[in-house]
Amino acid sequence: MSDYREVETTEHEQGREQRVATFKVTQLIWLLLGILEALIALRVVFKLIGVNAANPFASLLYNVTEIFVAPFASLIGAPAAGGMVLEISSILAMFIYLLIGWALERIVYVLFYRPRGPVSVRQTTIAEHTPQQAPPGVSQTTTTDRITTQAPTGTSQTTTTERTNTPPDSR
C-alpha cells in the first residue's frame, strides 16, 4: 500500500502590499530622523567637551550638521567657558526635528495606511491511496480544496470541495 499526500496553502489579503509599503516608508523616516538626531547630539557633545575643530572628523561633523543647526543658531545664546560651548540651539534643533519627523511619519501613516481586510486562505490537499484490495497498478486520487475567508472581526467562512479520481480500468 502506498500513500502520497501533498498540501499547498496560499493566502491572499487585500491591501497587504500597501500596508507593507507604508510600514517601510515610516521606518525609513524614523531611520533618517535617528541618524540626524545622533549627528546633532554628537555635535553637542563635541562642543561641550571642547573637541579640536581642526580635527578632520570633528570638522566633517560640524560641516554636515551646520546645515541643520543654522536656522536655530541665533535664537538662543551659547554659554561658553574656555574651549567648551553648550549649544542650546542645537538641543532645540534636535527637539524641533523630532517633532517634524513625528508629524511627517503620522501624515504618511494616516494618508496611506489601509486597515486589514478579509483574508482568503486556500488549502489544496492531494492524497493518492492504493487500496489494499485493488489490483496492482490501480490507485485512487483524492483532491480536497478548502477555502477559508476570515474577516477582521474574527468571523470566518469555510468552503470545502472534495473530488475522488480513480483511473479507468486498463484491461
PDB file of C-alpha atoms in Angstrom:
ATOM      1  CA  MET A   1       0.000   0.000   0.000  1.00  0.00           C
ATOM      2  CA  SER A   2       1.399   3.378  -0.956  1.00  0.00           C
ATOM      3  CA  ASP A   3       0.196   6.746   0.260  1.00  0.00           C
ATOM      4  CA  TYR A   4       1.090  10.124  -1.126  1.00  0.00           C
ATOM      5  CA  ARG A   5      -0.104  13.412   0.319  1.00  0.00           C
ATOM      6  CA  GLU A   6       0.668  16.956  -0.805  1.00  0.00           C
ATOM      7  CA  VAL A   7      -0.720  20.073   0.873  1.00  0.00           C
ATOM      8  CA  GLU A   8      -0.471  23.502  -0.756  1.00  0.00           C
ATOM      9  CA  THR A   9      -1.609  26.594   1.150  1.00  0.00           C
ATOM     10  CA  THR A  10      -1.954  30.070  -0.372  1.00  0.00           C
ATOM     11  CA  GLU A  11      -3.087  33.215   1.412  1.00  0.00           C
ATOM     12  CA  HIS A  12      -4.447  36.397  -0.126  1.00  0.00           C
ATOM     13  CA  GLU A  13      -5.260  39.592   1.693  1.00  0.00           C
ATOM     14  CA  GLN A  14      -6.374  42.798   0.003  1.00  0.00           C
ATOM     15  CA  GLY A  15      -4.290  45.882   0.818  1.00  0.00           C
ATOM     16  CA  ARG A  16      -1.342  43.927   2.234  1.00  0.00           C
ATOM     17  CA  GLU A  17       1.166  45.373  -0.242  1.00  0.00           C
ATOM     18  CA  GLN A  18       0.111  48.935   0.578  1.00  0.00           C
ATOM     19  CA  ARG A  19       0.429  48.275   4.320  1.00  0.00           C
ATOM     20  CA  VAL A  20       3.918  46.870   3.823  1.00  0.00           C
ATOM     21  CA  ALA A  21       4.942  49.881   1.705  1.00  0.00           C
ATOM     22  CA  THR A  22       3.539  52.295   4.301  1.00  0.00           C
ATOM     23  CA  PHE A  23       5.420  50.468   7.048  1.00  0.00           C
ATOM     24  CA  LYS A  24       8.687  50.670   5.095  1.00  0.00           C
ATOM     25  CA  VAL A  25       8.283  54.404   4.411  1.00  0.00           C
ATOM     26  CA  THR A  26       7.546  55.171   8.069  1.00  0.00           C
ATOM     27  CA  GLN A  27      10.553  53.068   9.139  1.00  0.00           C
ATOM     28  CA  LEU A  28      12.736  54.989   6.651  1.00  0.00           C
ATOM     29  CA  ILE A  29      11.525  58.291   8.135  1.00  0.00           C
ATOM     30  CA  TRP A  30      12.435  57.099  11.648  1.00  0.00           C
ATOM     31  CA  LEU A  31      15.830  55.854  10.444  1.00  0.00           C
ATOM     32  CA  LEU A  32      16.750  59.162   8.796  1.00  0.00           C
ATOM     33  CA  LEU A  33      15.495  61.101  11.808  1.00  0.00           C
ATOM     34  CA  GLY A  34      17.547  58.891  14.128  1.00  0.00           C
ATOM     35  CA  ILE A  35      20.703  59.478  12.091  1.00  0.00           C
ATOM     36  CA  LEU A  36      20.138  63.253  12.082  1.00  0.00           C
ATOM     37  CA  GLU A  37      19.426  63.288  15.833  1.00  0.00           C
ATOM     38  CA  ALA A  38      22.576  61.239  16.537  1.00  0.00           C
ATOM     39  CA  LEU A  39      24.762  63.562  14.450  1.00  0.00           C
ATOM     40  CA  ILE A  40      23.424  66.690  16.166  1.00  0.00           C
ATOM     41  CA  ALA A  41      23.785  65.032  19.602  1.00  0.00           C
ATOM     42  CA  LEU A  42      27.389  64.156  18.745  1.00  0.00           C
ATOM     43  CA  ARG A  43      27.946  67.799  17.741  1.00  0.00           C
ATOM     44  CA  VAL A  44      26.568  68.962  21.117  1.00  0.00           C
ATOM     45  CA  VAL A  45      28.861  66.554  22.977  1.00  0.00           C
ATOM     46  CA  PHE A  46      31.896  67.552  20.885  1.00  0.00           C
ATOM     47  CA  LYS A  47      31.268  71.260  21.521  1.00  0.00           C
ATOM     48  CA  LEU A  48      30.626  70.585  25.217  1.00  0.00           C
ATOM     49  CA  ILE A  49      33.897  68.733  25.783  1.00  0.00           C
ATOM     50  CA  GLY A  50      35.890  71.137  23.608  1.00  0.00           C
ATOM     51  CA  VAL A  51      36.982  68.846  20.750  1.00  0.00           C
ATOM     52  CA  ASN A  52      39.597  70.361  18.428  1.00  0.00           C
ATOM     53  CA  ALA A  53      37.641  71.840  15.476  1.00  0.00           C
ATOM     54  CA  ALA A  54      40.697  71.353  13.204  1.00  0.00           C
ATOM     55  CA  ASN A  55      40.400  67.565  13.540  1.00  0.00           C
ATOM     56  CA  PRO A  56      39.129  66.134  10.206  1.00  0.00           C
ATOM     57  CA  PHE A  57      36.331  64.067  11.804  1.00  0.00           C
ATOM     58  CA  ALA A  58      35.139  66.947  14.007  1.00  0.00           C
ATOM     59  CA  SER A  59      35.346  69.327  11.048  1.00  0.00           C
ATOM     60  CA  LEU A  60      33.265  66.970   8.884  1.00  0.00           C
ATOM     61  CA  LEU A  61      30.693  66.559  11.657  1.00  0.00           C
ATOM     62  CA  TYR A  62      30.425  70.324  12.197  1.00  0.00           C
ATOM     63  CA  ASN A  63      30.078  70.995   8.447  1.00  0.00           C
ATOM     64  CA  VAL A  64      27.371  68.349   7.942  1.00  0.00           C
ATOM     65  CA  THR A  65      25.313  69.383  10.971  1.00  0.00           C
ATOM     66  CA  GLU A  66      25.743  73.128  10.359  1.00  0.00           C
ATOM     67  CA  ILE A  67      23.100  72.926   7.611  1.00  0.00           C
ATOM     68  CA  PHE A  68      20.527  71.651  10.107  1.00  0.00           C
ATOM     69  CA  VAL A  69      21.541  73.764  13.112  1.00  0.00           C
ATOM     70  CA  ALA A  70      21.945  77.102  11.250  1.00  0.00           C
ATOM     71  CA  PRO A  71      18.232  78.110  11.344  1.00  0.00           C
ATOM     72  CA  PHE A  72      18.316  77.920  15.163  1.00  0.00           C
ATOM     73  CA  ALA A  73      21.792  79.366  15.796  1.00  0.00           C
ATOM     74  CA  SER A  74      20.692  82.925  16.602  1.00  0.00           C
ATOM     75  CA  LEU A  75      17.647  82.021  18.719  1.00  0.00           C
ATOM     76  CA  ILE A  76      19.478  81.379  21.994  1.00  0.00           C
ATOM     77  CA  GLY A  77      22.933  82.295  23.176  1.00  0.00           C
ATOM     78  CA  ALA A  78      25.509  79.588  23.787  1.00  0.00           C
ATOM     79  CA  PRO A  79      27.214  79.717  27.181  1.00  0.00           C
ATOM     80  CA  ALA A  80      30.943  79.097  26.910  1.00  0.00           C
ATOM     81  CA  ALA A  81      33.795  78.511  29.352  1.00  0.00           C
ATOM     82  CA  GLY A  82      37.292  78.097  28.000  1.00  0.00           C
ATOM     83  CA  GLY A  83      37.061  75.994  24.843  1.00  0.00           C
ATOM     84  CA  MET A  84      33.785  74.377  25.881  1.00  0.00           C
ATOM     85  CA  VAL A  85      30.441  75.550  24.492  1.00  0.00           C
ATOM     86  CA  LEU A  86      26.922  74.445  25.388  1.00  0.00           C
ATOM     87  CA  GLU A  87      24.951  74.802  22.150  1.00  0.00           C
ATOM     88  CA  ILE A  88      21.403  75.124  23.436  1.00  0.00           C
ATOM     89  CA  SER A  89      20.311  75.989  19.900  1.00  0.00           C
ATOM     90  CA  SER A  90      21.457  72.528  18.747  1.00  0.00           C
ATOM     91  CA  ILE A  91      19.421  70.889  21.504  1.00  0.00           C
ATOM     92  CA  LEU A  92      16.437  72.992  20.439  1.00  0.00           C
ATOM     93  CA  ALA A  93      17.048  71.916  16.815  1.00  0.00           C
ATOM     94  CA  MET A  94      17.006  68.266  17.895  1.00  0.00           C
ATOM     95  CA  PHE A  95      13.659  68.747  19.618  1.00  0.00           C
ATOM     96  CA  ILE A  96      12.105  70.570  16.644  1.00  0.00           C
ATOM     97  CA  TYR A  97      13.390  67.986  14.137  1.00  0.00           C
ATOM     98  CA  LEU A  98      11.940  65.249  16.340  1.00  0.00           C
ATOM     99  CA  LEU A  99       8.525  66.941  16.196  1.00  0.00           C
ATOM    100  CA  ILE A 100       8.796  67.413  12.409  1.00  0.00           C
ATOM    101  CA  GLY A 101       9.810  63.776  11.898  1.00  0.00           C
ATOM    102  CA  TRP A 102       6.989  62.507  14.104  1.00  0.00           C
ATOM    103  CA  ALA A 103       4.435  64.695  12.253  1.00  0.00           C
ATOM    104  CA  LEU A 104       5.735  63.538   8.849  1.00  0.00           C
ATOM    105  CA  GLU A 105       5.523  59.880   9.903  1.00  0.00           C
ATOM    106  CA  ARG A 106       1.965  60.336  11.187  1.00  0.00           C
ATOM    107  CA  ILE A 107       0.910  62.094   7.954  1.00  0.00           C
ATOM    108  CA  VAL A 108       2.277  59.223   5.837  1.00  0.00           C
ATOM    109  CA  TYR A 109       0.564  56.697   8.093  1.00  0.00           C
ATOM    110  CA  VAL A 110      -2.817  58.460   8.047  1.00  0.00           C
ATOM    111  CA  LEU A 111      -2.802  59.066   4.284  1.00  0.00           C
ATOM    112  CA  PHE A 112      -1.566  55.707   3.034  1.00  0.00           C
ATOM    113  CA  TYR A 113      -2.270  53.014   5.643  1.00  0.00           C
ATOM    114  CA  ARG A 114      -5.195  50.718   4.906  1.00  0.00           C
ATOM    115  CA  PRO A 115      -6.751  48.615   7.674  1.00  0.00           C
ATOM    116  CA  ARG A 116      -6.573  44.866   7.442  1.00  0.00           C
ATOM    117  CA  GLY A 117      -9.288  43.409   5.243  1.00  0.00           C
ATOM    118  CA  PRO A 118     -10.623  39.898   4.871  1.00  0.00           C
ATOM    119  CA  VAL A 119      -8.028  37.160   4.489  1.00  0.00           C
ATOM    120  CA  SER A 120      -8.681  34.385   2.000  1.00  0.00           C
ATOM    121  CA  VAL A 121      -6.764  31.167   2.656  1.00  0.00           C
ATOM    122  CA  ARG A 122      -6.868  28.375   0.068  1.00  0.00           C
ATOM    123  CA  GLN A 123      -5.581  24.975   1.066  1.00  0.00           C
ATOM    124  CA  THR A 124      -5.366  22.216  -1.528  1.00  0.00           C
ATOM    125  CA  THR A 125      -4.676  18.663  -0.359  1.00  0.00           C
ATOM    126  CA  ILE A 126      -3.872  15.949  -2.870  1.00  0.00           C
ATOM    127  CA  ALA A 127      -3.816  12.434  -1.449  1.00  0.00           C
ATOM    128  CA  GLU A 128      -3.174   9.316  -3.502  1.00  0.00           C
ATOM    129  CA  HIS A 129      -4.021   5.959  -1.975  1.00  0.00           C
ATOM    130  CA  THR A 130      -3.661   2.450  -3.309  1.00  0.00           C
ATOM    131  CA  PRO A 131      -6.430   0.371  -1.754  1.00  0.00           C
ATOM    132  CA  GLN A 132      -5.404  -2.956  -0.225  1.00  0.00           C
ATOM    133  CA  GLN A 133      -7.991  -4.956  -2.247  1.00  0.00           C
ATOM    134  CA  ALA A 134      -7.315  -3.233  -5.576  1.00  0.00           C
ATOM    135  CA  PRO A 135      -5.342  -4.977  -8.300  1.00  0.00           C
ATOM    136  CA  PRO A 136      -1.738  -3.814  -8.762  1.00  0.00           C
ATOM    137  CA  GLY A 137      -1.366  -0.537 -10.625  1.00  0.00           C
ATOM    138  CA  VAL A 138      -4.795   0.848  -9.651  1.00  0.00           C
ATOM    139  CA  SER A 139      -4.688   3.908  -7.461  1.00  0.00           C
ATOM    140  CA  GLN A 140      -7.203   6.398  -6.204  1.00  0.00           C
ATOM    141  CA  THR A 141      -6.533  10.171  -6.015  1.00  0.00           C
ATOM    142  CA  THR A 142      -8.499  12.422  -3.695  1.00  0.00           C
ATOM    143  CA  THR A 143      -8.190  16.204  -4.082  1.00  0.00           C
ATOM    144  CA  THR A 144      -9.629  18.445  -1.388  1.00  0.00           C
ATOM    145  CA  ASP A 145      -9.885  22.225  -1.823  1.00  0.00           C
ATOM    146  CA  ARG A 146     -10.624  24.162   1.341  1.00  0.00           C
ATOM    147  CA  ILE A 147     -11.162  27.927   1.030  1.00  0.00           C
ATOM    148  CA  THR A 148     -11.448  29.920   4.248  1.00  0.00           C
ATOM    149  CA  THR A 149     -12.286  33.612   4.282  1.00  0.00           C
ATOM    150  CA  GLN A 150     -11.688  35.368   7.579  1.00  0.00           C
ATOM    151  CA  ALA A 151     -12.929  38.886   8.246  1.00  0.00           C
ATOM    152  CA  PRO A 152     -11.070  41.264  10.606  1.00  0.00           C
ATOM    153  CA  THR A 153     -13.850  40.814  13.177  1.00  0.00           C
ATOM    154  CA  GLY A 154     -12.806  37.189  13.674  1.00  0.00           C
ATOM    155  CA  THR A 155     -15.680  35.526  11.805  1.00  0.00           C
ATOM    156  CA  SER A 156     -14.776  33.006   9.141  1.00  0.00           C
ATOM    157  CA  GLN A 157     -16.466  31.118   6.337  1.00  0.00           C
ATOM    158  CA  THR A 158     -15.111  27.808   5.008  1.00  0.00           C
ATOM    159  CA  THR A 159     -15.951  26.108   1.718  1.00  0.00           C
ATOM    160  CA  THR A 160     -14.726  22.538   1.161  1.00  0.00           C
ATOM    161  CA  THR A 161     -14.764  20.679  -2.166  1.00  0.00           C
ATOM    162  CA  GLU A 162     -13.607  17.078  -2.445  1.00  0.00           C
ATOM    163  CA  ARG A 163     -13.022  15.123  -5.673  1.00  0.00           C
ATOM    164  CA  THR A 164     -12.077  11.448  -5.928  1.00  0.00           C
ATOM    165  CA  ASN A 165     -10.487  10.261  -9.160  1.00  0.00           C
ATOM    166  CA  THR A 166      -9.981   6.591  -9.983  1.00  0.00           C
ATOM    167  CA  PRO A 167      -8.296   5.903 -13.308  1.00  0.00           C
ATOM    168  CA  PRO A 168     -10.335   3.870 -15.814  1.00  0.00           C
ATOM    169  CA  ASP A 169      -9.807   0.127 -15.915  1.00  0.00           C
ATOM    170  CA  SER A 170      -6.916  -0.607 -18.272  1.00  0.00           C
ATOM    171  CA  ARG A 171      -7.754  -4.215 -19.273  1.00  0.00           C
TER     172      ARG A 171
END
